[in-house]
PDB file of C-alpha atoms in Angstrom:
ATOM      1  CA  MET A   1       5.146  -6.531  -9.391  1.00  0.00           C
ATOM      2  CA  HIS A   2       1.377  -6.845  -9.797  1.00  0.00           C
ATOM      3  CA  LYS A   3      -0.175  -4.530 -12.399  1.00  0.00           C
ATOM      4  CA  PHE A   4      -3.132  -2.808 -10.765  1.00  0.00           C
ATOM      5  CA  THR A   5      -5.999  -1.997 -13.115  1.00  0.00           C
ATOM      6  CA  ILE A   6      -9.322  -3.320 -11.804  1.00  0.00           C
ATOM      7  CA  HIS A   7      -9.566  -5.263  -8.559  1.00  0.00           C
ATOM      8  CA  ASN A   8     -12.597  -6.847  -6.900  1.00  0.00           C
ATOM      9  CA  GLY A   9     -11.991  -8.063  -3.385  1.00  0.00           C
ATOM     10  CA  ILE A  10     -13.303  -8.484   0.132  1.00  0.00           C
ATOM     11  CA  ALA A  11     -12.940  -5.291   2.169  1.00  0.00           C
ATOM     12  CA  ALA A  12     -12.166  -5.214   5.884  1.00  0.00           C
ATOM     13  CA  PRO A  13     -12.774  -2.209   8.150  1.00  0.00           C
ATOM     14  CA  LEU A  14     -10.135  -0.863  10.523  1.00  0.00           C
ATOM     15  CA  ALA A  15     -12.009   1.965  12.228  1.00  0.00           C
ATOM     16  CA  ARG A  16      -8.988   3.443  13.998  1.00  0.00           C
ATOM     17  CA  ALA A  17      -7.287   6.775  13.411  1.00  0.00           C
ATOM     18  CA  ASP A  18      -3.544   7.447  13.577  1.00  0.00           C
ATOM     19  CA  VAL A  19      -2.539   3.828  13.008  1.00  0.00           C
ATOM     20  CA  ASN A  20       1.251   4.045  13.103  1.00  0.00           C
ATOM     21  CA  THR A  21       3.878   1.811  11.558  1.00  0.00           C
ATOM     22  CA  ASP A  22       4.605   0.167  14.912  1.00  0.00           C
ATOM     23  CA  ASP A  23       0.923  -0.757  15.152  1.00  0.00           C
ATOM     24  CA  ILE A  24       1.152  -2.231  11.660  1.00  0.00           C
ATOM     25  CA  ILE A  25       4.352  -4.212  12.323  1.00  0.00           C
ATOM     26  CA  PRO A  26       5.719  -4.005  15.897  1.00  0.00           C
ATOM     27  CA  ALA A  27       9.430  -3.235  16.195  1.00  0.00           C
ATOM     28  CA  ARG A  28      10.223  -6.543  17.937  1.00  0.00           C
ATOM     29  CA  PHE A  29       9.613  -8.354  14.646  1.00  0.00           C
ATOM     30  CA  LEU A  30      12.020  -6.239  12.585  1.00  0.00           C
ATOM     31  CA  LYS A  31      14.819  -8.764  12.509  1.00  0.00           C
ATOM     32  CA  SER A  32      15.305  -9.020   8.769  1.00  0.00           C
ATOM     33  CA  ILE A  33      16.119  -6.696   5.889  1.00  0.00           C
ATOM     34  CA  HIS A  34      14.285  -8.964   3.454  1.00  0.00           C
ATOM     35  CA  ARG A  35      10.733  -8.190   2.354  1.00  0.00           C
ATOM     36  CA  ALA A  36       9.363 -11.619   3.201  1.00  0.00           C
ATOM     37  CA  GLY A  37       8.274 -12.956   6.566  1.00  0.00           C
ATOM     38  CA  PHE A  38       6.427  -9.969   8.034  1.00  0.00           C
ATOM     39  CA  GLY A  39       2.850 -10.726   6.987  1.00  0.00           C
ATOM     40  CA  LYS A  40       2.249 -13.158   9.854  1.00  0.00           C
ATOM     41  CA  TYR A  41       3.075 -10.366  12.317  1.00  0.00           C
ATOM     42  CA  LEU A  42       0.747  -7.756  10.805  1.00  0.00           C
ATOM     43  CA  PHE A  43      -1.130  -5.892  13.565  1.00  0.00           C
ATOM     44  CA  ALA A  44       0.317  -8.453  16.000  1.00  0.00           C
ATOM     45  CA  ASN A  45      -0.569  -6.417  19.099  1.00  0.00           C
ATOM     46  CA  TRP A  46      -4.224  -6.354  18.015  1.00  0.00           C
ATOM     47  CA  ARG A  47      -4.603  -9.656  16.182  1.00  0.00           C
ATOM     48  CA  PHE A  48      -3.360 -11.723  19.106  1.00  0.00           C
ATOM     49  CA  LEU A  49      -4.120 -11.840  22.809  1.00  0.00           C
ATOM     50  CA  LYS A  50      -1.396 -11.247  25.403  1.00  0.00           C
ATOM     51  CA  ASP A  51       0.081 -14.722  24.932  1.00  0.00           C
ATOM     52  CA  GLY A  52       1.062 -13.714  21.377  1.00  0.00           C
ATOM     53  CA  ARG A  53      -0.464 -16.855  19.893  1.00  0.00           C
ATOM     54  CA  THR A  54      -4.211 -16.855  20.493  1.00  0.00           C
ATOM     55  CA  LEU A  55      -6.194 -14.886  17.929  1.00  0.00           C
ATOM     56  CA  ASN A  56      -8.213 -11.995  19.340  1.00  0.00           C
ATOM     57  CA  PRO A  57     -11.827 -12.753  18.293  1.00  0.00           C
ATOM     58  CA  ASP A  58     -12.777  -9.072  18.599  1.00  0.00           C
ATOM     59  CA  PHE A  59     -10.293  -7.885  15.979  1.00  0.00           C
ATOM     60  CA  ALA A  60     -11.882  -7.438  12.542  1.00  0.00           C
ATOM     61  CA  LEU A  61      -9.286  -9.360  10.527  1.00  0.00           C
ATOM     62  CA  ASN A  62      -9.836 -12.433  12.698  1.00  0.00           C
ATOM     63  CA  GLN A  63     -13.550 -12.586  11.958  1.00  0.00           C
ATOM     64  CA  PRO A  64     -14.669 -15.159   9.355  1.00  0.00           C
ATOM     65  CA  GLY A  65     -16.357 -12.554   7.163  1.00  0.00           C
ATOM     66  CA  TYR A  66     -13.054 -10.831   6.468  1.00  0.00           C
ATOM     67  CA  LYS A  67     -10.981 -13.904   5.711  1.00  0.00           C
ATOM     68  CA  GLY A  68      -9.004 -13.322   2.529  1.00  0.00           C
ATOM     69  CA  ALA A  69      -9.612  -9.555   2.571  1.00  0.00           C
ATOM     70  CA  SER A  70      -7.501  -7.673   0.046  1.00  0.00           C
ATOM     71  CA  ILE A  71      -8.836  -4.150   0.687  1.00  0.00           C
ATOM     72  CA  LEU A  72      -8.400  -2.369   4.025  1.00  0.00           C
ATOM     73  CA  VAL A  73     -10.648   0.577   4.876  1.00  0.00           C
ATOM     74  CA  ALA A  74      -9.010   2.627   7.644  1.00  0.00           C
ATOM     75  CA  ASN A  75      -9.357   6.033   9.269  1.00  0.00           C
ATOM     76  CA  GLU A  76      -7.265   9.204   8.945  1.00  0.00           C
ATOM     77  CA  ASN A  77      -3.482   9.502   9.172  1.00  0.00           C
ATOM     78  CA  PHE A  78      -2.879   5.849   8.397  1.00  0.00           C
ATOM     79  CA  GLY A  79       0.795   4.836   8.438  1.00  0.00           C
ATOM     80  CA  CYS A  80       2.094   7.628  10.661  1.00  0.00           C
ATOM     81  CA  GLY A  81       5.151   7.206  12.896  1.00  0.00           C
ATOM     82  CA  SER A  82       8.473   5.904  11.645  1.00  0.00           C
ATOM     83  CA  SER A  83       9.358   5.579   7.968  1.00  0.00           C
ATOM     84  CA  ARG A  84       9.961   1.819   8.098  1.00  0.00           C
ATOM     85  CA  GLU A  85       9.180   0.106   4.804  1.00  0.00           C
ATOM     86  CA  HIS A  86       8.383  -3.076   6.710  1.00  0.00           C
ATOM     87  CA  ALA A  87       4.858  -1.743   7.313  1.00  0.00           C
ATOM     88  CA  PRO A  88       3.697  -1.873   3.683  1.00  0.00           C
ATOM     89  CA  TRP A  89       5.738  -5.071   3.208  1.00  0.00           C
ATOM     90  CA  ALA A  90       3.706  -6.722   5.980  1.00  0.00           C
ATOM     91  CA  LEU A  91       0.403  -5.454   4.585  1.00  0.00           C
ATOM     92  CA  ARG A  92       1.222  -6.666   1.085  1.00  0.00           C
ATOM     93  CA  GLU A  93       2.429 -10.073   2.222  1.00  0.00           C
ATOM     94  CA  TYR A  94      -0.724 -10.524   4.307  1.00  0.00           C
ATOM     95  CA  GLY A  95      -2.698  -9.985   1.107  1.00  0.00           C
ATOM     96  CA  PHE A  96      -3.757  -6.353   0.999  1.00  0.00           C
ATOM     97  CA  LEU A  97      -3.597  -4.817  -2.474  1.00  0.00           C
ATOM     98  CA  CYS A  98      -5.396  -1.588  -1.612  1.00  0.00           C
ATOM     99  CA  ILE A  99      -5.852   0.658   1.430  1.00  0.00           C
ATOM    100  CA  ILE A 100      -8.612   3.267   1.578  1.00  0.00           C
ATOM    101  CA  ALA A 101      -8.393   6.091   4.121  1.00  0.00           C
ATOM    102  CA  PRO A 102      -9.147   9.818   4.460  1.00  0.00           C
ATOM    103  CA  SER A 103      -5.411  10.542   4.722  1.00  0.00           C
ATOM    104  CA  PHE A 104      -2.028   8.835   4.912  1.00  0.00           C
ATOM    105  CA  ALA A 105       1.346   9.746   6.334  1.00  0.00           C
ATOM    106  CA  ASP A 106       3.395  11.011   3.374  1.00  0.00           C
ATOM    107  CA  ILE A 107       6.302   8.553   3.599  1.00  0.00           C
ATOM    108  CA  PHE A 108       4.013   5.578   4.114  1.00  0.00           C
ATOM    109  CA  TYR A 109       1.863   6.677   1.165  1.00  0.00           C
ATOM    110  CA  ASN A 110       4.881   6.710  -1.154  1.00  0.00           C
ATOM    111  CA  ASN A 111       6.222   3.437   0.258  1.00  0.00           C
ATOM    112  CA  CYS A 112       2.933   1.775  -0.654  1.00  0.00           C
ATOM    113  CA  PHE A 113       3.576   2.277  -4.365  1.00  0.00           C
ATOM    114  CA  ASN A 114       7.023   0.671  -4.025  1.00  0.00           C
ATOM    115  CA  SER A 115       5.401  -2.251  -2.219  1.00  0.00           C
ATOM    116  CA  ASN A 116       2.704  -2.889  -4.846  1.00  0.00           C
ATOM    117  CA  ILE A 117      -0.151  -1.476  -2.747  1.00  0.00           C
ATOM    118  CA  LEU A 118      -2.593   1.139  -4.027  1.00  0.00           C
ATOM    119  CA  PRO A 119      -3.424   3.772  -1.357  1.00  0.00           C
ATOM    120  CA  ILE A 120      -6.677   5.607  -2.043  1.00  0.00           C
ATOM    121  CA  VAL A 121      -7.749   8.845  -0.370  1.00  0.00           C
ATOM    122  CA  LEU A 122     -11.472   9.476   0.035  1.00  0.00           C
ATOM    123  CA  ALA A 123     -13.405  12.017   2.078  1.00  0.00           C
ATOM    124  CA  PRO A 124     -13.923  11.063   5.745  1.00  0.00           C
ATOM    125  CA  SER A 125     -17.689  10.775   5.268  1.00  0.00           C
ATOM    126  CA  GLU A 126     -17.186   8.458   2.285  1.00  0.00           C
ATOM    127  CA  VAL A 127     -14.834   6.251   4.266  1.00  0.00           C
ATOM    128  CA  VAL A 128     -17.382   6.005   7.087  1.00  0.00           C
ATOM    129  CA  ASP A 129     -20.096   5.072   4.573  1.00  0.00           C
ATOM    130  CA  ILE A 130     -17.916   2.313   3.132  1.00  0.00           C
ATOM    131  CA  GLN A 131     -16.961   0.995   6.581  1.00  0.00           C
ATOM    132  CA  LYS A 132     -20.633   0.738   7.492  1.00  0.00           C
ATOM    133  CA  SER A 133     -21.450  -1.018   4.211  1.00  0.00           C
ATOM    134  CA  ILE A 134     -18.826  -3.734   4.756  1.00  0.00           C
ATOM    135  CA  ASP A 135     -19.706  -4.473   8.381  1.00  0.00           C
ATOM    136  CA  PRO A 136     -20.451  -7.301   8.738  1.00  0.00           C
ATOM    137  CA  GLY A 137     -18.572  -9.014   5.940  1.00  0.00           C
ATOM    138  CA  PRO A 138     -17.934 -10.540   3.571  1.00  0.00           C
ATOM    139  CA  VAL A 139     -18.602  -7.652   1.212  1.00  0.00           C
ATOM    140  CA  ASN A 140     -16.689  -6.927  -1.970  1.00  0.00           C
ATOM    141  CA  LEU A 141     -15.546  -3.571  -3.272  1.00  0.00           C
ATOM    142  CA  SER A 142     -14.487  -2.914  -6.845  1.00  0.00           C
ATOM    143  CA  ILE A 143     -11.455  -0.683  -7.416  1.00  0.00           C
ATOM    144  CA  ASP A 144     -11.098   0.702 -10.947  1.00  0.00           C
ATOM    145  CA  LEU A 145      -7.786   2.523 -11.178  1.00  0.00           C
ATOM    146  CA  PRO A 146      -8.122   3.665 -14.821  1.00  0.00           C
ATOM    147  CA  ALA A 147     -11.506   5.242 -13.985  1.00  0.00           C
ATOM    148  CA  GLN A 148     -10.328   6.249 -10.473  1.00  0.00           C
ATOM    149  CA  THR A 149     -13.444   4.880  -8.779  1.00  0.00           C
ATOM    150  CA  VAL A 150     -14.374   2.698  -5.826  1.00  0.00           C
ATOM    151  CA  THR A 151     -17.687   0.906  -6.270  1.00  0.00           C
ATOM    152  CA  ALA A 152     -19.549  -0.428  -3.252  1.00  0.00           C
ATOM    153  CA  SER A 153     -21.701  -3.546  -3.338  1.00  0.00           C
ATOM    154  CA  GLU A 154     -24.907  -1.515  -3.697  1.00  0.00           C
ATOM    155  CA  GLY A 155     -23.437   0.134  -6.804  1.00  0.00           C
ATOM    156  CA  HIS A 156     -22.543   3.525  -5.330  1.00  0.00           C
ATOM    157  CA  LYS A 157     -19.351   4.932  -6.841  1.00  0.00           C
ATOM    158  CA  TYR A 158     -16.751   7.045  -5.059  1.00  0.00           C
ATOM    159  CA  ARG A 159     -14.221   8.909  -7.180  1.00  0.00           C
ATOM    160  CA  PHE A 160     -10.654   9.422  -6.000  1.00  0.00           C
ATOM    161  CA  GLU A 161      -7.772  11.567  -7.209  1.00  0.00           C
ATOM    162  CA  ILE A 162      -4.262  10.264  -7.807  1.00  0.00           C
ATOM    163  CA  ASP A 163      -1.062  11.747  -9.175  1.00  0.00           C
ATOM    164  CA  PRO A 164      -0.770  10.768 -12.880  1.00  0.00           C
ATOM    165  CA  PHE A 165       2.742   9.350 -12.456  1.00  0.00           C
ATOM    166  CA  LYS A 166       1.750   7.252  -9.442  1.00  0.00           C
ATOM    167  CA  LYS A 167      -1.265   6.020 -11.388  1.00  0.00           C
ATOM    168  CA  TYR A 168       1.016   5.038 -14.263  1.00  0.00           C
ATOM    169  CA  VAL A 169       3.523   3.098 -12.152  1.00  0.00           C
ATOM    170  CA  ALA A 170       0.713   1.293 -10.288  1.00  0.00           C
ATOM    171  CA  MET A 171      -0.943   0.258 -13.544  1.00  0.00           C
ATOM    172  CA  GLU A 172       2.385  -0.892 -14.977  1.00  0.00           C
ATOM    173  CA  GLY A 173       3.481  -2.664 -11.789  1.00  0.00           C
ATOM    174  CA  LEU A 174       6.663  -0.602 -11.415  1.00  0.00           C
ATOM    175  CA  ASP A 175       8.622   0.437  -8.349  1.00  0.00           C
ATOM    176  CA  ASN A 176      11.349   3.113  -8.366  1.00  0.00           C
ATOM    177  CA  ILE A 177      14.045   0.670  -9.462  1.00  0.00           C
ATOM    178  CA  SER A 178      12.066  -1.028 -12.226  1.00  0.00           C
ATOM    179  CA  TRP A 179      10.876   2.347 -13.513  1.00  0.00           C
ATOM    180  CA  SER A 180      14.488   3.568 -13.676  1.00  0.00           C
ATOM    181  CA  LEU A 181      15.570   0.385 -15.445  1.00  0.00           C
ATOM    182  CA  SER A 182      12.825   0.900 -18.035  1.00  0.00           C
ATOM    183  CA  HIS A 183      14.644   4.097 -19.082  1.00  0.00           C
ATOM    184  CA  MET A 184      18.130   2.615 -19.453  1.00  0.00           C
ATOM    185  CA  GLU A 185      18.306   3.495 -23.143  1.00  0.00           C
ATOM    186  CA  ASP A 186      17.743   7.146 -22.250  1.00  0.00           C
ATOM    187  CA  VAL A 187      20.343   6.905 -19.479  1.00  0.00           C
ATOM    188  CA  PHE A 188      22.945   5.438 -21.840  1.00  0.00           C
ATOM    189  CA  ALA A 189      22.125   8.046 -24.495  1.00  0.00           C
ATOM    190  CA  TYR A 190      22.566  10.852 -21.962  1.00  0.00           C
ATOM    191  CA  GLU A 191      25.882   9.416 -20.752  1.00  0.00           C
ATOM    192  CA  GLU A 192      27.134   9.187 -24.321  1.00  0.00           C
ATOM    193  CA  SER A 193      26.149  12.780 -25.067  1.00  0.00           C
ATOM    194  CA  ARG A 194      27.887  13.961 -21.884  1.00  0.00           C
ATOM    195  CA  ARG A 195      30.975  11.939 -22.800  1.00  0.00           C
ATOM    196  CA  LYS A 196      31.185  13.908 -26.044  1.00  0.00           C
ATOM    197  CA  GLU A 197      30.415  17.270 -24.423  1.00  0.00           C
ATOM    198  CA  ALA A 198      32.721  16.841 -21.432  1.00  0.00           C
ATOM    199  CA  PRO A 199      35.125  13.938 -22.021  1.00  0.00           C
ATOM    200  CA  TRP A 200      37.260  14.951 -19.017  1.00  0.00           C
ATOM    201  CA  LEU A 201      34.454  13.828 -16.697  1.00  0.00           C
ATOM    202  CA  PHE A 202      34.911  10.229 -17.855  1.00  0.00           C
ATOM    203  CA  GLN A 203      38.698  10.004 -17.603  1.00  0.00           C
TER     204      GLN A 203
END
């Protein structure tokens, strides 16, 4: 897992509200339980024309200025709909390390941390300001997780709040499993103490 501290990257605007997980990765592509292989289908209904192969020139991610974008700046309620983890998997495999929006669906927000993506919540007016500043691209944003700031190209800083534990796991590059494994000594110590206190539980 990538340790997120400071990231400078091209930002792409997605000025749409209520982007759901089926918009992010359409259900017809969910044919695998593995994390890999979904990036090429990200936003497939928008990235491609009706033939499913020709890139839609009007979609932001297909425009030359946003090639290699690693920061997505979207509108409110991003990631709503089903709880499928494939959505953040597809975003991460495509290359997005950070998503900025006024709000996220709760399950999607938590899934982002397990998929090595940093979701950042900013005020709607701040998101609009950033979207305007990166259109047209390429324009870089600087994300400083320790300082909890987003810095635009003109130097304006936007501060964001984040739960201290989520900040810690993002900076350490941990998902739920790796965080649990990092506490195995404590787990073993607890099991040993319980074995002494209640040996009948281990018979």
